Structure formats: C-alpha cells, structure tokens
XYZ file of N, CA and C in Angstrom:
708
model
N 70.152 221.275 34.419
C 70.263 221.376 32.974
C 68.949 221.926 32.432
N 69.018 223.035 31.689
C 67.823 223.613 31.076
C 67.498 222.899 29.773
N 66.205 222.852 29.433
C 65.772 222.196 28.205
C 64.431 222.767 27.779
N 64.192 222.793 26.483
C 62.858 223.146 25.995
C 61.876 222.049 26.369
N 62.315 220.794 26.274
C 61.488 219.642 26.628
C 62.240 218.803 27.652
N 61.911 219.005 28.916
C 62.664 218.322 29.971
C 62.486 216.816 29.917
N 61.333 216.334 29.473
C 61.104 214.893 29.452
C 61.972 214.211 28.398
N 62.134 214.831 27.233
C 62.961 214.249 26.172
C 64.433 214.245 26.589
N 64.911 215.379 27.079
C 66.314 215.472 27.475
C 66.584 214.602 28.698
N 65.648 214.595 29.641
C 65.820 213.755 30.826
C 65.857 212.283 30.483
N 64.988 211.868 29.580
C 64.973 210.457 29.174
C 66.279 210.081 28.481
N 66.807 210.986 27.652
C 68.088 210.710 26.999
C 69.178 210.486 28.033
N 69.270 211.381 29.016
C 70.360 211.274 29.981
C 70.182 210.080 30.914
N 68.961 209.733 31.229
C 68.736 208.532 32.041
C 69.228 207.291 31.304
N 68.919 207.202 30.010
C 69.384 206.070 29.214
C 70.899 206.126 29.017
N 71.426 207.329 28.801
C 72.857 207.477 28.570
C 73.670 207.044 29.785
N 73.191 207.390 30.974
C 73.941 207.114 32.201
C 73.555 205.794 32.849
N 72.444 205.191 32.400
C 71.960 203.980 33.034
C 71.351 204.257 34.395
N 70.738 205.439 34.550
C 70.161 205.872 35.817
C 68.636 205.826 35.760
N 68.029 206.079 36.897
C 66.578 206.102 36.986
C 66.012 207.467 36.640
N 64.698 207.484 36.446
C 63.999 208.671 35.984
C 62.807 208.926 36.888
N 62.634 210.184 37.322
C 61.478 210.550 38.135
C 61.170 212.014 37.874
N 60.141 212.534 38.546
C 59.804 213.948 38.404
C 59.290 214.478 39.725
N 59.845 215.600 40.169
C 59.378 216.204 41.408
C 58.258 217.202 41.170
N 57.905 217.407 39.888
C 56.819 218.320 39.567
C 56.799 218.650 38.094
N 55.773 219.380 37.624
C 55.689 219.752 36.204
C 56.921 220.529 35.756
N 57.439 220.162 34.592
C 58.587 220.871 34.036
C 59.918 220.482 34.628
N 59.940 219.425 35.439
C 61.190 218.967 36.036
C 61.316 217.460 35.846
N 62.421 217.016 35.291
C 62.724 215.592 35.171
C 64.019 215.323 35.920
N 63.957 214.416 36.873
C 65.104 214.111 37.735
C 65.770 212.819 37.295
N 67.087 212.853 37.174
C 67.869 211.704 36.726
C 68.894 211.389 37.808
N 68.827 210.190 38.375
C 69.781 209.811 39.419
C 69.924 208.298 39.453
N 71.007 207.802 40.041
C 71.195 206.348 40.099
C 70.073 205.671 40.880
N 69.724 204.455 40.482
C 68.732 203.682 41.216
C 69.213 203.477 42.649
N 68.340 203.731 43.608
C 68.687 203.541 45.006
C 69.533 204.645 45.604
N 69.741 205.739 44.880
C 70.567 206.832 45.379
C 69.925 207.472 46.607
N 70.738 207.754 47.618
C 70.266 208.406 48.836
C 71.058 209.701 49.017
N 70.390 210.827 48.864
C 71.033 212.132 49.047
C 71.453 212.286 50.502
N 72.636 212.857 50.799
C 73.585 213.528 49.901
C 74.832 212.693 49.598
N 74.699 211.440 49.301
C 75.834 210.586 48.975
C 76.633 211.203 47.820
N 77.931 211.515 48.008
C 78.708 212.170 46.952
C 79.149 211.227 45.837
N 78.700 209.981 45.878
C 79.086 209.029 44.843
C 78.590 209.466 43.467
N 77.580 210.343 43.434
C 77.051 210.812 42.152
C 76.657 212.272 42.252
N 76.802 212.987 41.141
C 76.202 214.307 40.970
C 74.987 214.091 40.080
N 73.798 214.224 40.666
C 72.566 213.927 39.931
C 72.226 215.053 38.962
N 71.348 214.757 38.017
C 70.979 215.716 36.974
C 69.494 216.023 37.090
N 69.169 217.287 37.279
C 67.780 217.747 37.234
C 67.599 218.543 35.948
N 66.671 218.111 35.102
C 66.410 218.797 33.839
C 65.182 219.681 34.012
N 65.344 220.977 33.764
C 64.299 221.960 34.017
C 63.826 222.570 32.707
N 62.519 222.612 32.506
C 61.960 223.208 31.291
C 62.105 224.726 31.333
N 62.623 225.307 30.240
C 62.747 226.757 30.096
C 62.256 227.143 28.706
N 61.780 228.366 28.520
C 61.257 228.745 27.202
C 62.331 229.064 26.179
N 63.494 229.522 26.632
C 64.499 229.996 25.672
C 65.289 228.830 25.079
N 65.626 228.919 23.786
C 66.417 227.866 23.144
C 67.902 228.029 23.443
N 68.659 226.991 23.185
C 70.107 227.045 23.340
C 70.710 227.930 22.252
N 71.648 228.782 22.647
C 72.370 229.621 21.685
C 73.854 229.529 21.992
N 74.628 229.082 21.042
C 76.072 228.999 21.228
C 76.491 227.782 22.030
N 77.800 227.588 22.089
C 78.370 226.453 22.816
C 78.182 226.652 24.316
N 77.771 225.597 24.999
C 77.660 225.660 26.453
C 79.030 225.847 27.096
N 79.083 226.631 28.164
C 80.334 226.813 28.902
C 80.459 225.830 30.062
N 79.430 225.016 30.257
C 79.485 223.923 31.231
C 79.020 222.662 30.519
N 79.778 221.572 30.649
C 79.370 220.331 30.001
C 79.833 219.131 30.808
N 79.303 217.969 30.459
C 79.667 216.722 31.113
C 80.654 215.945 30.258
N 81.605 215.278 30.918
C 82.473 214.287 30.287
C 82.091 212.922 30.831
N 81.912 211.952 29.936
C 81.551 210.607 30.352
C 82.784 209.707 30.367
N 82.838 208.805 31.328
C 83.987 207.914 31.499
C 83.804 206.620 30.717
N 84.909 206.045 30.270
C 84.891 204.707 29.668
C 86.053 203.898 30.246
N 85.964 202.581 30.112
C 86.955 201.689 30.722
C 87.926 201.073 29.724
N 87.612 201.180 28.425
C 88.474 200.612 27.394
C 88.123 201.254 26.063
N 88.976 201.035 25.066
C 88.684 201.558 23.731
C 87.392 200.954 23.191
N 87.190 199.672 23.468
C 85.961 199.017 23.002
C 84.735 199.610 23.685
N 84.857 199.876 24.975
C 83.743 200.491 25.705
C 83.436 201.875 25.166
N 84.476 202.655 24.860
C 84.263 203.987 24.296
C 83.509 203.904 22.975
N 83.930 203.001 22.091
C 83.268 202.851 20.791
C 81.830 202.388 20.961
N 81.617 201.438 21.889
C 80.262 200.933 22.126
C 79.366 202.019 22.684
N 79.904 202.822 23.618
C 79.105 203.878 24.228
C 78.744 204.949 23.211
N 79.702 205.351 22.387
C 79.413 206.347 21.347
C 78.311 205.848 20.418
N 78.409 204.598 19.999
C 77.392 204.028 19.110
C 76.023 203.985 19.801
N 76.019 203.605 21.069
C 74.752 203.514 21.802
C 74.127 204.897 21.976
N 74.949 205.887 22.277
C 74.439 207.244 22.464
C 73.871 207.810 21.167
N 74.534 207.525 20.058
C 73.990 207.958 18.770
C 72.637 207.298 18.514
N 72.504 206.046 18.918
C 71.235 205.355 18.781
C 70.133 205.969 19.635
N 70.532 206.622 20.730
C 69.567 207.284 21.610
C 69.208 208.690 21.135
N 69.920 209.188 20.122
C 69.622 210.513 19.598
C 70.745 211.516 19.679
N 71.912 211.119 20.170
C 73.060 212.027 20.193
C 73.594 212.229 18.787
N 74.172 213.390 18.548
C 74.737 213.706 17.241
C 76.176 214.202 17.410
N 77.048 213.958 16.417
C 78.419 214.466 16.496
C 78.429 215.994 16.592
N 79.362 216.538 17.359
C 79.471 217.984 17.527
C 80.908 218.418 17.273
N 81.064 219.523 16.590
C 82.381 220.092 16.311
C 82.506 221.394 17.084
N 83.336 221.380 18.111
C 83.582 222.591 18.895
C 85.033 223.047 18.696
N 85.602 222.631 17.554
C 86.983 222.984 17.250
C 87.997 222.090 17.920
N 87.563 220.868 18.270
C 88.454 219.971 19.022
C 89.569 219.368 18.173
N 89.400 219.333 16.856
C 90.429 218.754 16.009
C 90.585 217.260 16.245
N 91.802 216.761 16.069
C 92.085 215.335 16.268
C 92.377 215.071 17.741
N 91.429 214.514 18.424
C 91.584 214.242 19.859
C 91.109 212.807 20.131
N 91.556 212.206 21.234
C 91.169 210.821 21.521
C 89.775 210.670 22.107
N 89.133 211.764 22.436
C 87.757 211.682 22.925
C 86.779 212.060 21.813
N 85.523 211.731 22.023
C 84.487 212.006 21.023
C 83.524 213.045 21.576
N 83.262 214.090 20.795
C 82.337 215.141 21.207
C 80.981 214.892 20.548
N 79.953 214.807 21.382
C 78.591 214.599 20.913
C 77.695 215.693 21.479
N 76.454 215.722 21.021
C 75.454 216.639 21.566
C 74.182 215.854 21.847
N 73.495 216.207 22.928
C 72.240 215.525 23.265
C 71.121 216.021 22.350
N 69.893 215.559 22.500
C 68.829 215.926 21.557
C 68.540 217.422 21.445
N 68.965 218.232 22.417
C 68.772 219.677 22.312
C 70.081 220.423 22.087
N 71.129 219.684 21.695
C 72.374 220.313 21.302
C 73.372 220.565 22.408
N 73.094 220.060 23.627
C 74.050 220.244 24.723
C 75.263 219.355 24.489
N 76.429 219.970 24.330
C 77.648 219.228 24.033
C 78.101 218.416 25.248
N 78.675 217.263 24.969
C 79.322 216.469 26.015
C 80.396 215.620 25.364
N 81.331 215.108 26.174
C 82.438 214.316 25.652
C 82.362 212.887 26.167
N 82.684 211.947 25.294
C 82.891 210.557 25.696
C 84.399 210.353 25.695
N 84.982 210.275 26.882
C 86.429 210.239 27.007
C 86.999 208.872 26.649
N 88.231 208.886 26.187
C 88.984 207.645 26.079
C 89.268 207.156 27.506
N 89.570 205.869 27.699
C 89.806 205.378 29.056
C 90.990 206.088 29.720
N 90.752 206.586 30.928
C 91.800 207.248 31.703
C 91.754 206.676 33.118
N 92.892 206.224 33.637
C 92.909 205.614 34.968
C 92.311 206.488 36.065
N 92.475 207.806 35.955
C 91.986 208.688 37.006
C 90.468 208.623 37.152
N 89.774 208.247 36.077
C 88.317 208.237 36.099
C 87.734 206.828 36.225
N 88.538 205.869 36.636
C 88.059 204.492 36.665
C 86.976 204.259 37.732
N 86.891 205.155 38.739
C 85.943 204.921 39.828
C 84.959 206.066 40.014
N 84.738 206.847 38.972
C 83.869 208.022 39.108
C 82.397 207.709 38.896
N 82.086 206.556 38.290
C 80.751 206.347 37.782
C 80.679 206.847 36.354
N 79.483 206.857 35.743
C 79.385 207.212 34.325
C 79.792 208.647 34.011
N 79.565 209.577 34.928
C 80.031 210.957 34.727
C 81.432 211.070 35.309
N 82.406 211.350 34.446
C 83.786 211.500 34.909
C 84.030 212.890 35.473
N 83.563 213.896 34.740
C 83.876 215.286 35.087
C 82.721 216.207 34.703
N 82.481 217.211 35.543
C 81.695 218.379 35.142
C 82.711 219.458 34.799
N 82.716 219.894 33.538
C 83.731 220.825 33.045
C 83.135 222.214 32.883
N 83.829 223.215 33.415
C 83.395 224.602 33.305
C 84.462 225.392 32.561
N 84.104 225.970 31.422
C 85.025 226.861 30.708
C 85.230 228.122 31.534
N 86.446 228.630 31.532
C 86.705 229.847 32.307
C 87.907 230.577 31.739
N 88.096 231.806 32.215
C 89.225 232.632 31.805
C 90.400 232.431 32.751
N 90.098 232.284 34.047
C 91.157 232.259 35.058
C 90.952 231.086 36.014
N 91.495 229.911 35.689
C 91.306 228.745 36.555
C 91.767 228.954 37.991
N 92.844 229.686 38.205
C 93.332 229.879 39.576
C 92.323 230.673 40.413
N 91.739 231.694 39.829
C 90.745 232.489 40.557
C 89.487 231.673 40.816
N 89.097 230.869 39.840
C 87.918 230.020 40.021
C 88.173 228.975 41.097
N 89.380 228.426 41.114
C 89.725 227.446 42.145
C 89.689 228.080 43.523
N 90.174 229.308 43.633
C 90.179 229.987 44.926
C 88.759 230.150 45.453
N 87.817 230.481 44.565
C 86.423 230.642 45.000
C 85.779 229.311 45.331
N 85.825 228.367 44.404
C 85.082 227.118 44.573
C 85.690 226.218 45.643
N 86.982 226.334 45.879
C 87.595 225.562 46.952
C 87.032 225.979 48.313
N 86.683 227.253 48.446
C 86.071 227.745 49.676
C 84.556 227.577 49.659
N 83.962 227.642 48.471
C 82.502 227.600 48.373
C 81.932 226.250 48.787
N 82.607 225.171 48.443
C 82.111 223.836 48.759
C 83.195 223.035 49.466
N 82.779 221.935 50.078
C 83.730 221.193 50.909
C 84.439 220.085 50.140
N 84.657 220.312 48.843
C 85.433 219.367 48.054
C 86.921 219.667 48.212
N 87.745 218.747 47.737
C 89.196 218.865 47.842
C 89.769 219.367 46.519
N 90.636 220.360 46.595
C 91.322 220.866 45.412
C 92.512 219.962 45.131
N 92.478 219.256 43.993
C 93.520 218.289 43.660
C 94.659 218.893 42.854
N 94.337 219.841 42.004
C 95.367 220.408 41.124
C 94.921 221.778 40.655
N 95.852 222.703 40.552
C 95.539 224.011 39.992
C 96.761 224.529 39.240
N 96.542 224.932 37.995
C 97.575 225.525 37.152
C 96.953 226.714 36.429
N 97.733 227.349 35.564
C 97.182 228.451 34.770
C 96.145 227.960 33.772
N 96.161 226.650 33.460
C 95.273 226.119 32.429
C 94.052 225.389 32.967
N 94.131 224.840 34.165
C 92.961 224.144 34.699
C 93.068 223.986 36.212
N 91.906 223.751 36.821
C 91.829 223.458 38.253
C 90.862 222.305 38.426
N 91.167 221.385 39.348
C 90.396 220.158 39.508
C 90.025 219.953 40.973
N 88.750 219.716 41.229
C 88.259 219.421 42.566
C 87.478 218.112 42.544
N 87.363 217.485 43.732
C 86.544 216.278 43.875
C 86.068 216.180 45.313
N 84.992 215.464 45.526
C 84.492 215.244 46.877
C 85.621 214.846 47.821
N 85.584 215.372 49.031
C 86.606 215.051 50.025
C 86.601 213.565 50.379
N 85.519 212.868 50.055
C 85.445 211.430 50.322
C 86.085 210.598 49.213
N 86.568 211.259 48.167
C 87.274 210.547 47.105
C 86.393 209.686 46.235
N 85.125 210.073 46.089
C 84.192 209.319 45.247
C 83.464 210.287 44.313
N 82.818 209.710 43.294
C 82.034 210.517 42.376
C 82.879 211.257 41.361
N 82.235 212.103 40.554
C 82.934 212.801 39.477
C 83.796 213.946 39.989
N 84.641 214.417 39.111
C 85.477 215.581 39.376
C 84.769 216.838 38.856
N 85.214 217.988 39.332
C 84.788 219.295 38.833
C 86.031 219.983 38.316
N 86.027 220.348 37.027
C 87.220 220.946 36.414
C 86.900 222.299 35.825
N 87.758 223.263 36.104
C 87.682 224.578 35.492
C 88.792 224.662 34.458
N 88.391 224.792 33.202
C 89.309 224.677 32.069
C 89.452 226.020 31.366
N 90.685 226.480 31.265
C 90.922 227.761 30.593
C 90.529 227.652 29.129
N 89.659 228.562 28.696
C 89.062 228.496 27.366
C 88.933 229.910 26.809
N 89.204 230.101 25.528
C 89.042 231.442 24.947
C 87.590 231.907 25.029
N 87.422 233.201 25.102
C 86.079 233.765 25.146
C 85.582 233.917 26.566
N 84.545 234.736 26.711
C 83.958 234.984 28.021
C 82.471 234.648 27.979
N 81.896 234.489 29.136
C 80.479 234.167 29.241
C 79.637 235.358 28.797
N 78.636 235.098 27.937
C 77.779 236.177 27.426
C 76.301 235.915 27.644
N 75.904 234.661 27.850
C 74.491 234.338 28.064
C 74.367 233.424 29.278
N 73.151 233.285 29.779
C 72.911 232.411 30.920
C 73.326 230.983 30.594
N 74.013 230.343 31.525
C 74.403 228.945 31.320
C 73.167 228.043 31.322
N 73.146 227.076 30.401
C 72.044 226.105 30.383
C 72.322 224.916 31.308
N 73.528 224.833 31.797
C 73.880 223.817 32.794
C 74.543 224.549 33.957
N 74.068 224.295 35.171
C 74.643 224.973 36.328
C 74.654 224.042 37.534
N 75.406 224.425 38.548
C 75.483 223.660 39.783
C 74.429 224.147 40.773
N 73.885 223.225 41.540
C 73.066 223.554 42.704
C 73.851 223.160 43.946
N 73.960 224.067 44.904
C 74.584 223.776 46.184
C 73.495 223.676 47.244
N 73.674 222.759 48.185
C 72.703 222.630 49.266
C 73.434 222.573 50.610
N 73.110 223.494 51.536
C 73.688 223.394 52.874
C 73.316 222.067 53.525
N 74.167 221.606 54.416
C 73.876 220.360 55.112
C 72.675 220.521 56.037
N 72.038 219.417 56.365
C 70.915 219.431 57.296
C 71.344 220.110 58.591
N 70.523 221.040 59.047
C 70.842 221.767 60.268
C 71.580 223.067 60.036
N 72.141 223.260 58.830
C 72.807 224.522 58.517
C 71.777 225.580 58.120
N 72.201 226.821 58.093
C 71.308 227.936 57.805
C 71.536 228.432 56.376
N 70.485 228.410 55.568
C 70.618 228.819 54.172
C 71.065 230.272 54.041
N 70.462 231.162 54.813
C 70.808 232.584 54.719
C 72.261 232.823 55.109
N 72.724 232.120 56.126
C 74.124 232.268 56.536
C 75.060 231.753 55.460
N 74.664 230.679 54.793
C 75.499 230.130 53.725
C 75.545 231.080 52.532
N 74.418 231.686 52.204
C 74.386 232.672 51.117
C 75.285 233.853 51.461
N 75.222 234.323 52.702
C 76.070 235.434 53.128
C 77.544 235.064 53.036
N 77.874 233.824 53.414
C 79.274 233.377 53.332
C 79.753 233.370 51.888
N 78.921 232.900 50.970
C 79.298 232.838 49.562
C 79.444 234.238 48.976
N 78.586 235.160 49.386
C 78.739 236.552 48.940
C 80.066 237.116 49.426
N 80.445 236.798 50.641
C 81.703 237.296 51.185
C 82.901 236.739 50.418
N 82.734 235.560 49.818
C 83.800 234.951 49.022
C 83.897 235.554 47.623
N 82.873 236.328 47.229
C 82.895 236.952 45.908
C 81.715 236.644 45.026
N 80.755 235.842 45.512
C 79.556 235.558 44.728
C 78.674 236.803 44.654
N 77.948 236.921 43.557
C 77.052 238.058 43.363
C 75.631 237.572 43.122
N 74.655 238.403 43.431
C 73.255 238.037 43.257
C 72.850 238.113 41.789
N 71.965 237.190 41.395
C 71.498 237.124 40.012
C 69.981 237.072 40.011
N 69.347 237.868 39.155
C 67.896 237.841 38.992
C 67.573 237.246 37.629
N 67.049 236.017 37.645
C 66.629 235.356 36.410
C 65.110 235.281 36.342
N 64.451 236.147 37.096
C 62.993 236.121 37.146
C 62.458 235.050 38.062
N 63.277 234.608 39.033
C 62.868 233.517 39.908
C 61.805 233.926 40.920
N 61.650 235.240 41.136
C 60.614 235.691 42.059
C 60.877 235.227 43.482
N 59.814 234.873 44.172
C 59.921 234.471 45.577
C 60.168 232.970 45.672
N 61.296 232.524 45.158
C 61.623 231.099 45.157
C 62.310 230.730 46.468
N 62.248 229.459 46.861
C 62.899 229.036 48.107
C 64.414 228.908 47.977
N 64.942 229.039 46.793
C 66.382 228.985 46.596
C 66.901 230.383 46.250
N 68.198 230.573 46.384
C 68.837 231.842 46.054
C 69.787 231.612 44.881
N 69.702 232.469 43.876
C 70.574 232.355 42.711
C 71.730 233.332 42.851
N 72.930 232.801 42.764
C 74.146 233.596 42.825
C 74.984 233.314 41.578
N 76.051 234.058 41.418
C 77.009 233.807 40.333
C 78.416 233.835 40.895
N 79.278 232.990 40.343
C 80.672 232.945 40.777
C 81.438 234.121 40.163
N 82.741 234.250 40.420
C 83.475 235.421 39.930
C 83.499 235.611 38.420
N 83.186 234.560 37.641
C 83.119 234.730 36.183
C 81.684 234.723 35.672
N 80.721 234.874 36.584
C 79.326 235.029 36.177
C 78.554 233.744 35.995
N 79.136 232.592 36.341
C 78.412 231.327 36.217
C 77.364 231.220 37.318
N 76.097 231.100 36.894
C 75.018 231.028 37.860
C 75.053 229.713 38.640
N 74.652 229.774 39.908
C 74.421 228.564 40.678
C 73.351 228.854 41.719
N 72.698 227.814 42.196
C 71.609 227.988 43.156
C 72.035 227.464 44.524
N 71.606 228.151 45.555
C 71.773 227.693 46.929
C 70.395 227.246 47.411
N 70.232 225.942 47.581
C 68.947 225.372 47.932
C 68.746 225.382 49.452
N 67.540 225.032 49.872
C 67.281 224.902 51.308
C 67.836 223.575 51.806
N 68.292 223.525 53.072
C 68.787 222.251 53.618
C 67.684 221.204 53.654
N 68.083 219.925 53.632
C 67.092 218.865 53.813
C 67.769 217.643 54.440
C-alpha cells in the first residue's frame, strides 16, 4: 500500500486490524498479526510504502473487512471512525456494507456479516476492479497456487489452497485503469525456487514488464493483463 506518510497509514491499519507494527527500513511500515510466521497463508500482510505522489481517483484495489454480526459491524465502523476513517461515496447507493476511507483516502469496505467470511480473519477480501473477470481469473489462477472458487462474467474468486486467510476477488467494474495502483500484490517464490524462472513463467502467462523507476531493485515489477502492477520478490 502506497502512502505519503507510511507511519500514519500503517498505524491506522495496525489498529484497524488489531495487528502488530514494525518497520524493515526507512519509508516502510509493516503490519502483520502478532506471532505471524511467513509464509503462513492465514493472513495477507500489509506493507505500507512511502511514495511522493498523492492519491488521485478511486483505488482499483481495496480491502473488505469481515464482521461477525450487525452489532460487530456497527462497533467496527464506529471504532474505525475514531481512528481517523471517514465515510466515502463511490456510488454504492443503498448497500448493507459501509464504505470508508483511511487517513489518506484509500477506500475500504466494512462488510455486513457473511458466513463465507467467518474464518478469514479481519481482512475478508482483497478486491480488484477489472473489465474482464474471466480473463483475470485465467491469469491469476496460473500465476499463484491459490484455488479458483468461482468465476462468472461479473466476478472471479480465489483463496489459498489451504482454505485459510482472505479471498482475492476480481470484480467487474466500469472504467479502465489509468494510473498506477496505490495498492498492489507482492508475490514471492517459495524457498529454493528461482526468481528469474518464476518471472519468465509469469511473462509467458501474459504478464508484462513495468518501469516505475525502481532501478536495480532485488524485486521485479510486472503487470497483469489489465495493467495491475505486482512485484515478484526474492525467495526467503
């Protein structure tokens, strides 16, 4: 997640999710569950990275938060507002979930209780707006070792093959991507795998190279078929 002030945004999300807070270096705030051991798929952790550019327009990637009851949803919304979240109107109209924005305007949803998300942890879904969910599902189903649960013309849903942690959803949405995403996925090859071979495999699936001024970084930046940036990190 990009931010003008990574410490402010990171602190908000740590409090929002009830997770711990650390930093791997200047300009980076890491948010993950207490006692988390990578690569446990029980959680998708959040790394907040300082960037100079401000947010412009609605994010095409956002988080949905899970709740267990109507009372929990109301309590969570109130608590998040107390932490600095503000109501956001993205044209949702009358819906059972609540749309908020974090201190730098990143939209997210507090969902009404849904049985499917009862065991995801605080993050229910990472949602990606897209034009063609079926095409996105075809790419991401091969790109990572998650399980494709559902695919229609309107959405596609994946989750860890171990059946834990949040879901990843590609949601058909009007409009196309025009600016760099402020929220993106990082992929990491398993220990013992070869980063260059994994990058080559992803290119063969349809990923394209992206230059965001990263220079000689240890990670490789690619984009999926609709231009959503993601990073391929080194194994660890």
